[in-house]
Amino acid sequence: MKIYACTEGRSGQVDAVSLEMIAAARSLARDGDDVIAFFAGSAAADAAGKFGAADRLVAAIAPEADIVVAGTYARQLCDVIAAKGAGIVVVPYSANGLDVASSVAARLDWPLVSYVEKIGRDGQSLSVVGQLYGGKVLADCSVPLPAVLMVNPGAFAEATATPLSPDRIDTIDIAEPVAASRARPISIDLPDFSDVDLKAAERIVCVGRGIGDEASIDLARDLAALLGAEIAGSRPVVDNGWLPKLRQVGKSGQKVKPQLYMALGVSGAPEHLEGMGQSDMIIAVNTDPKAPIFNVAHYGATCDLFELMSSLSERLQPSDT
Ligand SMILES: Cc1cc2nc3c(=O)[nH]c(=O)nc-3n(C[C@H](O)[C@H](O)[C@H](O)COP(=O)(O)OP(=O)(O)OC[C@H]3O[C@@H](n4cnc5c(N)ncnc54)[C@H](O)[C@@H]3O)c2cc1C
């Protein structure tokens, strides 16, 4: 059986989540199966240099395309599958993956399971654990093959990046389909990191909606200063205008991996975990003992974040003596 791992990247460079998808696909492979990385972009050199954990790479190349939009990506992948066959397609839960996974499942008429955290293979079916309600409920599903799985970033550790020999790479020219695509990227706006680069921060104090209001963020700022940490926020905090967008952690914010990540009043939705789940040490403070953030936290306190901030700040105050 062929198991496709959908990989992502831009300007010929691959994203780290690609190696996670290869690891997920590899975990499902049995003797005689092929794990095939699928990449679409302007050049395949970076993919070829890193995707050695896959058996093969199918690279759909449009040299002028900085980004291959999801519709074109899905169509190319489905064409490959129609020609060569497949049993499982693993797609990252990303902005692009959301469109790719649904499009591939609809075109092939295969079932799709989203927010996948764990996968086991049992003959011709899969046992899958998928998240519902922002990770508050875990659903055990039995999925007949063939199937498409949209896997949460962070659910699988990255496969080791090793080179793939040229004889294991198939290249397809997709310049024409990209040029003919009805959707076309117009420009790419990259954030200006001159204010803060959370990716480089060794310590982060992140506030979630549990902080309650903008004024209370100053208390978290004081705590962050005492810890030598940067302040960050979940999406609702940023959407409310309480912190600037550059300080948002998660799927549509920054992906961080500090030595210390303190989450205050953050529930731990999959989109948030995607941005910080690989931090070295996670400390979660939440009044709800069932908050999903505790599933990834190394230390947790089920208490009011204001009480904890106040008592911690008091203890961290430099003494006068
Ligand atoms: C495509 C997409 C992209 C997204 N991108 C992002 C992203 O980049 N980053 C992101 O964060 N989210 C993102 N989201 C939103 C995400 O799904 C969640 O809605 C969001 O993370 C929830 O933020 P929160 O944890 O701050 O709020 P909530 O889920 O409302 O959680 C607040 C928590 O605070 C706790 N709490 C309340 N009061 C207190 C108190 N006094 N003391 C202690 N605990 C308290 C509550 O128990 C609760 O668990 C995205 C969603 C989508 C669909």
GROMACS .gro file of C-alpha atoms and ligand atoms in nm:
model
  374
    1MET     CA    1   0.000   0.000   0.000
    2LYS     CA    2   0.115   0.353  -0.071
    3ILE     CA    3   0.093   0.602   0.214
    4TYR     CA    4   0.125   0.965   0.110
    5ALA     CA    5   0.261   1.228   0.349
    6CYS     CA    6   0.165   1.577   0.234
    7THR     CA    7   0.447   1.820   0.295
    8GLU     CA    8   0.452   2.199   0.290
    9GLY     CA    9   0.688   2.482   0.214
   10ARG     CA   10   0.746   2.804   0.029
   11SER     CA   11   1.015   2.936  -0.203
   12GLY     CA   12   1.156   2.584  -0.234
   13GLN     CA   13   1.204   2.552   0.145
   14VAL     CA   14   1.011   2.289   0.340
   15ASP     CA   15   0.834   2.351   0.672
   16ALA     CA   16   0.921   2.144   0.981
   17VAL     CA   17   0.566   2.005   0.992
   18SER     CA   18   0.655   1.809   0.677
   19LEU     CA   19   0.886   1.584   0.876
   20GLU     CA   20   0.608   1.526   1.128
   21MET     CA   21   0.377   1.408   0.849
   22ILE     CA   22   0.644   1.171   0.720
   23ALA     CA   23   0.681   1.033   1.076
   24ALA     CA   24   0.302   0.987   1.100
   25ALA     CA   25   0.292   0.805   0.765
   26ARG     CA   26   0.594   0.594   0.861
   27SER     CA   27   0.423   0.485   1.185
   28LEU     CA   28   0.144   0.334   0.973
   29ALA     CA   29   0.363   0.152   0.722
   30ARG     CA   30   0.392  -0.226   0.727
   31ASP     CA   31   0.629  -0.454   0.534
   32GLY     CA   32   0.593  -0.388   0.163
   33ASP     CA   33   0.427  -0.048   0.207
   34ASP     CA   34   0.572   0.268   0.056
   35VAL     CA   35   0.580   0.599   0.240
   36ILE     CA   36   0.574   0.871  -0.024
   37ALA     CA   37   0.633   1.237   0.055
   38PHE     CA   38   0.437   1.469  -0.174
   39PHE     CA   39   0.575   1.820  -0.221
   40ALA     CA   40   0.461   2.104  -0.448
   41GLY     CA   41   0.667   2.416  -0.495
   42SER     CA   42   0.932   2.599  -0.693
   43ALA     CA   43   1.223   2.358  -0.631
   44ALA     CA   44   1.277   2.020  -0.467
   45ALA     CA   45   1.636   2.049  -0.342
   46ASP     CA   46   1.541   2.120   0.021
   47ALA     CA   47   1.285   1.836   0.019
   48ALA     CA   48   1.537   1.599  -0.137
   49GLY     CA   49   1.790   1.696   0.129
   50LYS     CA   50   1.554   1.625   0.420
   51PHE     CA   51   1.292   1.364   0.330
   52GLY     CA   52   1.513   1.053   0.356
   53ALA     CA   53   1.275   0.902   0.615
   54ALA     CA   54   1.028   0.852   0.327
   55ASP     CA   55   1.077   0.579   0.068
   56ARG     CA   56   1.014   0.817  -0.219
   57LEU     CA   57   0.946   1.182  -0.294
   58VAL     CA   58   0.701   1.299  -0.557
   59ALA     CA   59   0.786   1.664  -0.625
   60ALA     CA   60   0.542   1.872  -0.830
   61ILE     CA   61   0.752   2.163  -0.951
   62ALA     CA   62   0.653   2.502  -1.091
   63PRO     CA   63   0.980   2.700  -1.093
   64GLU     CA   64   0.810   3.041  -1.086
   65ALA     CA   65   0.565   2.956  -0.807
   66ASP     CA   66   0.660   3.078  -0.462
   67ILE     CA   67   0.346   2.909  -0.329
   68VAL     CA   68   0.132   2.640  -0.489
   69VAL     CA   69  -0.226   2.710  -0.381
   70ALA     CA   70  -0.425   2.435  -0.211
   71GLY     CA   71  -0.655   2.365  -0.507
   72THR     CA   72  -0.365   2.300  -0.744
   73TYR     CA   73  -0.179   2.100  -0.479
   74ALA     CA   74  -0.483   1.877  -0.418
   75ARG     CA   75  -0.551   1.826  -0.788
   76GLN     CA   76  -0.190   1.722  -0.855
   77LEU     CA   77  -0.187   1.483  -0.563
   78CYS     CA   78  -0.517   1.326  -0.675
   79ASP     CA   79  -0.377   1.281  -1.027
   80VAL     CA   80  -0.076   1.098  -0.883
   81ILE     CA   81  -0.299   0.881  -0.666
   82ALA     CA   82  -0.530   0.805  -0.961
   83ALA     CA   83  -0.227   0.684  -1.159
   84LYS     CA   84  -0.035   0.500  -0.885
   85GLY     CA   85  -0.293   0.418  -0.617
   86ALA     CA   86  -0.283   0.487  -0.242
   87GLY     CA   87  -0.439   0.368   0.081
   88ILE     CA   88  -0.377   0.656   0.321
   89VAL     CA   89  -0.310   1.027   0.277
   90VAL     CA   90  -0.171   1.217   0.578
   91VAL     CA   91  -0.214   1.597   0.566
   92PRO     CA   92  -0.102   1.853   0.826
   93TYR     CA   93  -0.374   2.055   1.000
   94SER     CA   94  -0.248   2.386   0.867
   95ALA     CA   95  -0.401   2.677   0.677
   96ASN     CA   96  -0.317   2.501   0.350
   97GLY     CA   97  -0.387   2.152   0.484
   98LEU     CA   98  -0.745   2.246   0.578
   99ASP     CA   99  -0.820   2.301   0.209
  100VAL     CA  100  -0.600   2.021   0.076
  101ALA     CA  101  -0.742   1.748   0.303
  102SER     CA  102  -1.108   1.831   0.234
  103SER     CA  103  -1.046   1.868  -0.138
  104VAL     CA  104  -0.857   1.537  -0.165
  105ALA     CA  105  -1.120   1.352   0.040
  106ALA     CA  106  -1.404   1.494  -0.173
  107ARG     CA  107  -1.228   1.422  -0.505
  108LEU     CA  108  -1.140   1.064  -0.408
  109ASP     CA  109  -1.466   1.010  -0.215
  110TRP     CA  110  -1.268   0.886   0.087
  111PRO     CA  111  -1.350   0.946   0.455
  112LEU     CA  112  -1.161   1.230   0.627
  113VAL     CA  113  -1.075   1.245   0.997
  114SER     CA  114  -0.957   1.585   1.130
  115TYR     CA  115  -0.764   1.699   1.439
  116VAL     CA  116  -0.591   1.361   1.457
  117GLU     CA  117  -0.372   1.306   1.762
  118LYS     CA  118  -0.302   0.931   1.747
  119ILE     CA  119  -0.329   0.664   1.479
  120GLY     CA  120  -0.307   0.286   1.497
  121ARG     CA  121  -0.337   0.047   1.207
  122ASP     CA  122  -0.534  -0.271   1.230
  123GLY     CA  123  -0.536  -0.459   0.899
  124GLN     CA  124  -0.761  -0.273   0.657
  125SER     CA  125  -0.881  -0.014   0.904
  126LEU     CA  126  -0.731   0.251   1.127
  127SER     CA  127  -0.802   0.332   1.490
  128VAL     CA  128  -0.779   0.707   1.519
  129VAL     CA  129  -0.803   0.946   1.813
  130GLY     CA  130  -0.930   1.284   1.695
  131GLN     CA  131  -0.999   1.597   1.896
  132LEU     CA  132  -1.339   1.763   1.921
  133TYR     CA  133  -1.445   2.091   2.083
  134GLY     CA  134  -1.098   2.242   2.087
  135GLY     CA  135  -0.944   1.932   2.242
  136LYS     CA  136  -1.190   1.901   2.533
  137VAL     CA  137  -1.328   1.574   2.390
  138LEU     CA  138  -1.124   1.293   2.237
  139ALA     CA  139  -1.310   1.077   1.985
  140ASP     CA  140  -1.201   0.718   1.916
  141CYS     CA  141  -1.284   0.635   1.555
  142SER     CA  142  -1.249   0.323   1.349
  143VAL     CA  143  -1.183   0.432   0.992
  144PRO     CA  144  -1.199   0.198   0.693
  145LEU     CA  145  -0.923   0.235   0.434
  146PRO     CA  146  -0.861   0.416   0.210
  147ALA     CA  147  -0.878   0.737   0.413
  148VAL     CA  148  -0.747   1.090   0.451
  149LEU     CA  149  -0.617   1.197   0.793
  150MET     CA  150  -0.559   1.559   0.889
  151VAL     CA  151  -0.300   1.537   1.166
  152ASN     CA  152  -0.241   1.803   1.431
  153PRO     CA  153   0.106   1.958   1.419
  154GLY     CA  154   0.297   1.840   1.726
  155ALA     CA  155   0.112   1.506   1.745
  156PHE     CA  156   0.414   1.325   1.596
  157ALA     CA  157   0.780   1.403   1.657
  158GLU     CA  158   0.965   1.509   1.342
  159ALA     CA  159   1.128   1.231   1.140
  160THR     CA  160   1.504   1.270   1.120
  161ALA     CA  161   1.606   1.491   0.830
  162THR     CA  162   1.829   1.288   0.600
  163PRO     CA  163   1.889   1.316   0.225
  164LEU     CA  164   1.698   1.112  -0.030
  165SER     CA  165   1.896   0.964  -0.319
  166PRO     CA  166   1.801   1.096  -0.666
  167ASP     CA  167   1.673   0.754  -0.780
  168ARG     CA  168   1.398   0.782  -0.518
  169ILE     CA  169   1.265   1.116  -0.647
  170ASP     CA  170   0.995   1.159  -0.914
  171THR     CA  171   0.947   1.509  -1.049
  172ILE     CA  172   0.634   1.640  -1.220
  173ASP     CA  173   0.621   1.970  -1.408
  174ILE     CA  174   0.317   2.167  -1.290
  175ALA     CA  175   0.408   2.506  -1.436
  176GLU     CA  176   0.102   2.504  -1.663
  177PRO     CA  177  -0.159   2.408  -1.401
  178VAL     CA  178  -0.016   2.673  -1.166
  179ALA     CA  179  -0.034   2.940  -1.436
  180ALA     CA  180  -0.390   2.833  -1.524
  181SER     CA  181  -0.509   2.820  -1.162
  182ARG     CA  182  -0.804   3.045  -1.082
  183ALA     CA  183  -0.657   3.127  -0.741
  184ARG     CA  184  -0.324   3.309  -0.742
  185PRO     CA  185  -0.117   3.446  -0.452
  186ILE     CA  186  -0.086   3.824  -0.492
  187SER     CA  187   0.172   3.906  -0.228
  188ILE     CA  188   0.324   3.767   0.089
  189ASP     CA  189   0.324   3.996   0.391
  190LEU     CA  190   0.581   3.880   0.641
  191PRO     CA  191   0.569   4.020   0.997
  192ASP     CA  192   0.825   4.277   1.109
  193PHE     CA  193   1.012   4.119   1.397
  194SER     CA  194   1.195   4.435   1.500
  195ASP     CA  195   0.969   4.474   1.808
  196VAL     CA  196   0.997   4.118   1.937
  197ASP     CA  197   1.086   3.778   1.801
  198LEU     CA  198   0.907   3.527   2.022
  199LYS     CA  199   1.080   3.243   1.840
  200ALA     CA  200   1.410   3.353   1.992
  201ALA     CA  201   1.269   3.399   2.347
  202GLU     CA  202   1.397   3.159   2.611
  203ARG     CA  203   1.105   3.229   2.845
  204ILE     CA  204   0.747   3.324   2.761
  205VAL     CA  205   0.452   3.414   2.982
  206CYS     CA  206   0.140   3.368   2.770
  207VAL     CA  207  -0.198   3.503   2.874
  208GLY     CA  208  -0.525   3.358   2.748
  209ARG     CA  209  -0.883   3.480   2.762
  210GLY     CA  210  -0.883   3.387   3.131
  211ILE     CA  211  -0.692   3.711   3.197
  212GLY     CA  212  -1.030   3.882   3.162
  213ASP     CA  213  -0.943   4.231   3.039
  214GLU     CA  214  -0.668   4.448   2.895
  215ALA     CA  215  -0.581   4.619   3.221
  216SER     CA  216  -0.494   4.286   3.385
  217ILE     CA  217  -0.230   4.217   3.122
  218ASP     CA  218  -0.004   4.463   3.305
  219LEU     CA  219   0.004   4.218   3.599
  220ALA     CA  220   0.125   3.944   3.364
  221ARG     CA  221   0.376   4.189   3.212
  222ASP     CA  222   0.518   4.254   3.561
  223LEU     CA  223   0.548   3.881   3.625
  224ALA     CA  224   0.714   3.831   3.286
  225ALA     CA  225   0.966   4.104   3.368
  226LEU     CA  226   1.052   3.937   3.699
  227LEU     CA  227   1.104   3.606   3.515
  228GLY     CA  228   1.306   3.767   3.235
  229ALA     CA  229   1.034   3.648   2.997
  230GLU     CA  230   0.853   3.789   2.694
  231ILE     CA  231   0.477   3.842   2.719
  232ALA     CA  232   0.258   3.663   2.464
  233GLY     CA  233  -0.111   3.594   2.413
  234SER     CA  234  -0.359   3.348   2.271
  235ARG     CA  235  -0.565   3.450   1.970
  236PRO     CA  236  -0.866   3.593   2.156
  237VAL     CA  237  -0.631   3.819   2.353
  238VAL     CA  238  -0.482   3.948   2.028
  239ASP     CA  239  -0.819   3.967   1.852
  240ASN     CA  240  -0.941   4.186   2.139
  241GLY     CA  241  -0.649   4.420   2.074
  242TRP     CA  242  -0.495   4.360   2.418
  243LEU     CA  243  -0.161   4.253   2.268
  244PRO     CA  244  -0.014   4.307   1.919
  245LYS     CA  245  -0.039   4.033   1.659
  246LEU     CA  246   0.336   3.966   1.675
  247ARG     CA  247   0.283   3.837   2.027
  248GLN     CA  248   0.022   3.577   1.930
  249VAL     CA  249   0.125   3.214   1.974
  250GLY     CA  250  -0.036   2.938   1.771
  251LYS     CA  251  -0.147   2.826   1.430
  252SER     CA  252  -0.204   3.175   1.299
  253GLY     CA  253   0.065   3.328   1.520
  254GLN     CA  254   0.421   3.241   1.618
  255LYS     CA  255   0.555   2.888   1.662
  256VAL     CA  256   0.774   2.900   1.971
  257LYS     CA  257   0.995   2.657   2.161
  258PRO     CA  258   1.123   2.838   2.471
  259GLN     CA  259   1.287   2.676   2.771
  260LEU     CA  260   0.994   2.795   2.983
  261TYR     CA  261   0.636   2.855   2.866
  262MET     CA  262   0.393   2.968   3.133
  263ALA     CA  263   0.031   2.957   3.013
  264LEU     CA  264  -0.204   3.166   3.227
  265GLY     CA  265  -0.576   3.118   3.158
  266VAL     CA  266  -0.513   2.946   2.825
  267SER     CA  267  -0.744   2.650   2.755
  268GLY     CA  268  -0.503   2.469   2.522
  269ALA     CA  269  -0.701   2.448   2.197
  270PRO     CA  270  -0.522   2.252   1.921
  271GLU     CA  271  -0.452   2.575   1.733
  272HIS     CA  272  -0.271   2.715   2.038
  273LEU     CA  273  -0.082   2.393   2.115
  274GLU     CA  274   0.045   2.391   1.759
  275GLY     CA  275   0.248   2.699   1.838
  276MET     CA  276   0.396   2.599   2.174
  277GLY     CA  277   0.351   2.224   2.232
  278GLN     CA  278   0.722   2.156   2.178
  279SER     CA  279   0.839   2.397   2.451
  280ASP     CA  280   1.097   2.249   2.688
  281MET     CA  281   0.894   2.316   3.003
  282ILE     CA  282   0.527   2.410   3.008
  283ILE     CA  283   0.359   2.538   3.323
  284ALA     CA  284  -0.019   2.576   3.298
  285VAL     CA  285  -0.243   2.769   3.533
  286ASN     CA  286  -0.615   2.720   3.482
  287THR     CA  287  -0.921   2.695   3.706
  288ASP     CA  288  -1.061   2.411   3.491
  289PRO     CA  289  -0.888   2.083   3.578
  290LYS     CA  290  -1.008   1.939   3.247
  291ALA     CA  291  -0.854   2.213   3.033
  292PRO     CA  292  -0.659   2.043   2.749
  293ILE     CA  293  -0.352   2.256   2.824
  294PHE     CA  294  -0.288   2.017   3.113
  295ASN     CA  295  -0.238   1.734   2.860
  296VAL     CA  296   0.086   1.895   2.744
  297ALA     CA  297   0.190   2.075   3.066
  298HIS     CA  298   0.487   1.946   3.264
  299TYR     CA  299   0.359   2.130   3.572
  300GLY     CA  300   0.008   2.253   3.633
  301ALA     CA  301  -0.183   2.453   3.893
  302THR     CA  302  -0.561   2.434   3.910
  303CYS     CA  303  -0.620   2.774   4.062
  304ASP     CA  304  -0.705   3.134   3.991
  305LEU     CA  305  -0.433   3.288   3.778
  306PHE     CA  306  -0.451   3.620   3.964
  307GLU     CA  307  -0.381   3.451   4.297
  308LEU     CA  308  -0.088   3.266   4.147
  309MET     CA  309   0.053   3.574   3.973
  310SER     CA  310   0.030   3.777   4.290
  311SER     CA  311   0.197   3.519   4.511
  312LEU     CA  312   0.466   3.437   4.254
  313SER     CA  313   0.545   3.802   4.185
  314GLU     CA  314   0.578   3.861   4.559
  315ARG     CA  315   0.828   3.578   4.592
  316LEU     CA  316   1.025   3.686   4.287
  317GLN     CA  317   1.067   4.049   4.403
  318PRO     CA  318   1.434   4.126   4.449
  319SER     CA  319   1.499   4.165   4.822
  320ASP     CA  320   1.628   4.501   4.955
  321THR     CA  321   1.891   4.341   5.177
  322LIG     C1  322  -0.782   2.844   1.174
  322LIG     C2  323  -0.768   2.881   1.322
  322LIG     C3  324  -0.650   2.937   1.366
  322LIG     C4  325  -0.632   2.968   1.500
  322LIG     N1  326  -0.513   3.019   1.542
  322LIG     C5  327  -0.492   3.038   1.674
  322LIG     C6  328  -0.365   3.083   1.722
  322LIG     O1  329  -0.272   3.111   1.646
  322LIG     N2  330  -0.350   3.097   1.856
  322LIG     C7  331  -0.449   3.070   1.946
  322LIG     O2  332  -0.427   3.084   2.068
  322LIG     N3  333  -0.571   3.029   1.902
  322LIG     C8  334  -0.594   3.015   1.769
  322LIG     N4  335  -0.719   2.978   1.727
  322LIG     C9  336  -0.831   2.980   1.826
  322LIG    C10  337  -0.839   2.857   1.913
  322LIG     O3  338  -0.923   2.761   1.852
  322LIG    C11  339  -0.899   2.891   2.050
  322LIG     O4  340  -1.025   2.953   2.032
  322LIG    C12  341  -0.810   2.982   2.134
  322LIG     O5  342  -0.680   2.931   2.143
  322LIG    C13  343  -0.869   2.993   2.275
  322LIG     O6  344  -0.796   3.090   2.345
  322LIG     P1  345  -0.791   3.087   2.504
  322LIG     O7  346  -0.734   2.957   2.550
  322LIG     O8  347  -0.722   3.212   2.546
  322LIG     O9  348  -0.943   3.106   2.544
  322LIG     P2  349  -1.048   3.003   2.601
  322LIG    O10  350  -1.055   2.879   2.521
  322LIG    O11  351  -1.172   3.081   2.624
  322LIG    O12  352  -0.984   2.961   2.743
  322LIG    C14  353  -0.976   3.046   2.853
  322LIG    C15  354  -0.929   2.958   2.970
  322LIG    O13  355  -0.907   3.039   3.083
  322LIG    C16  356  -0.947   2.967   3.198
  322LIG     N5  357  -0.973   3.066   3.302
  322LIG    C17  358  -1.075   3.157   3.306
  322LIG     N6  359  -1.060   3.237   3.414
  322LIG    C18  360  -0.948   3.194   3.479
  322LIG    C19  361  -0.881   3.237   3.598
  322LIG     N7  362  -0.924   3.342   3.671
  322LIG     N8  363  -0.769   3.169   3.635
  322LIG    C20  364  -0.723   3.065   3.563
  322LIG     N9  365  -0.783   3.019   3.449
  322LIG    C21  366  -0.893   3.086   3.408
  322LIG    C22  367  -1.069   2.889   3.153
  322LIG    O14  368  -1.088   2.775   3.235
  322LIG    C23  369  -1.032   2.852   3.010
  322LIG    O15  370  -0.969   2.723   3.004
  322LIG    C24  371  -0.737   2.946   1.593
  322LIG    C25  372  -0.857   2.892   1.548
  322LIG    C26  373  -0.872   2.859   1.414
  322LIG    C27  374  -1.003   2.797   1.369
   0.00000   0.00000   0.00000
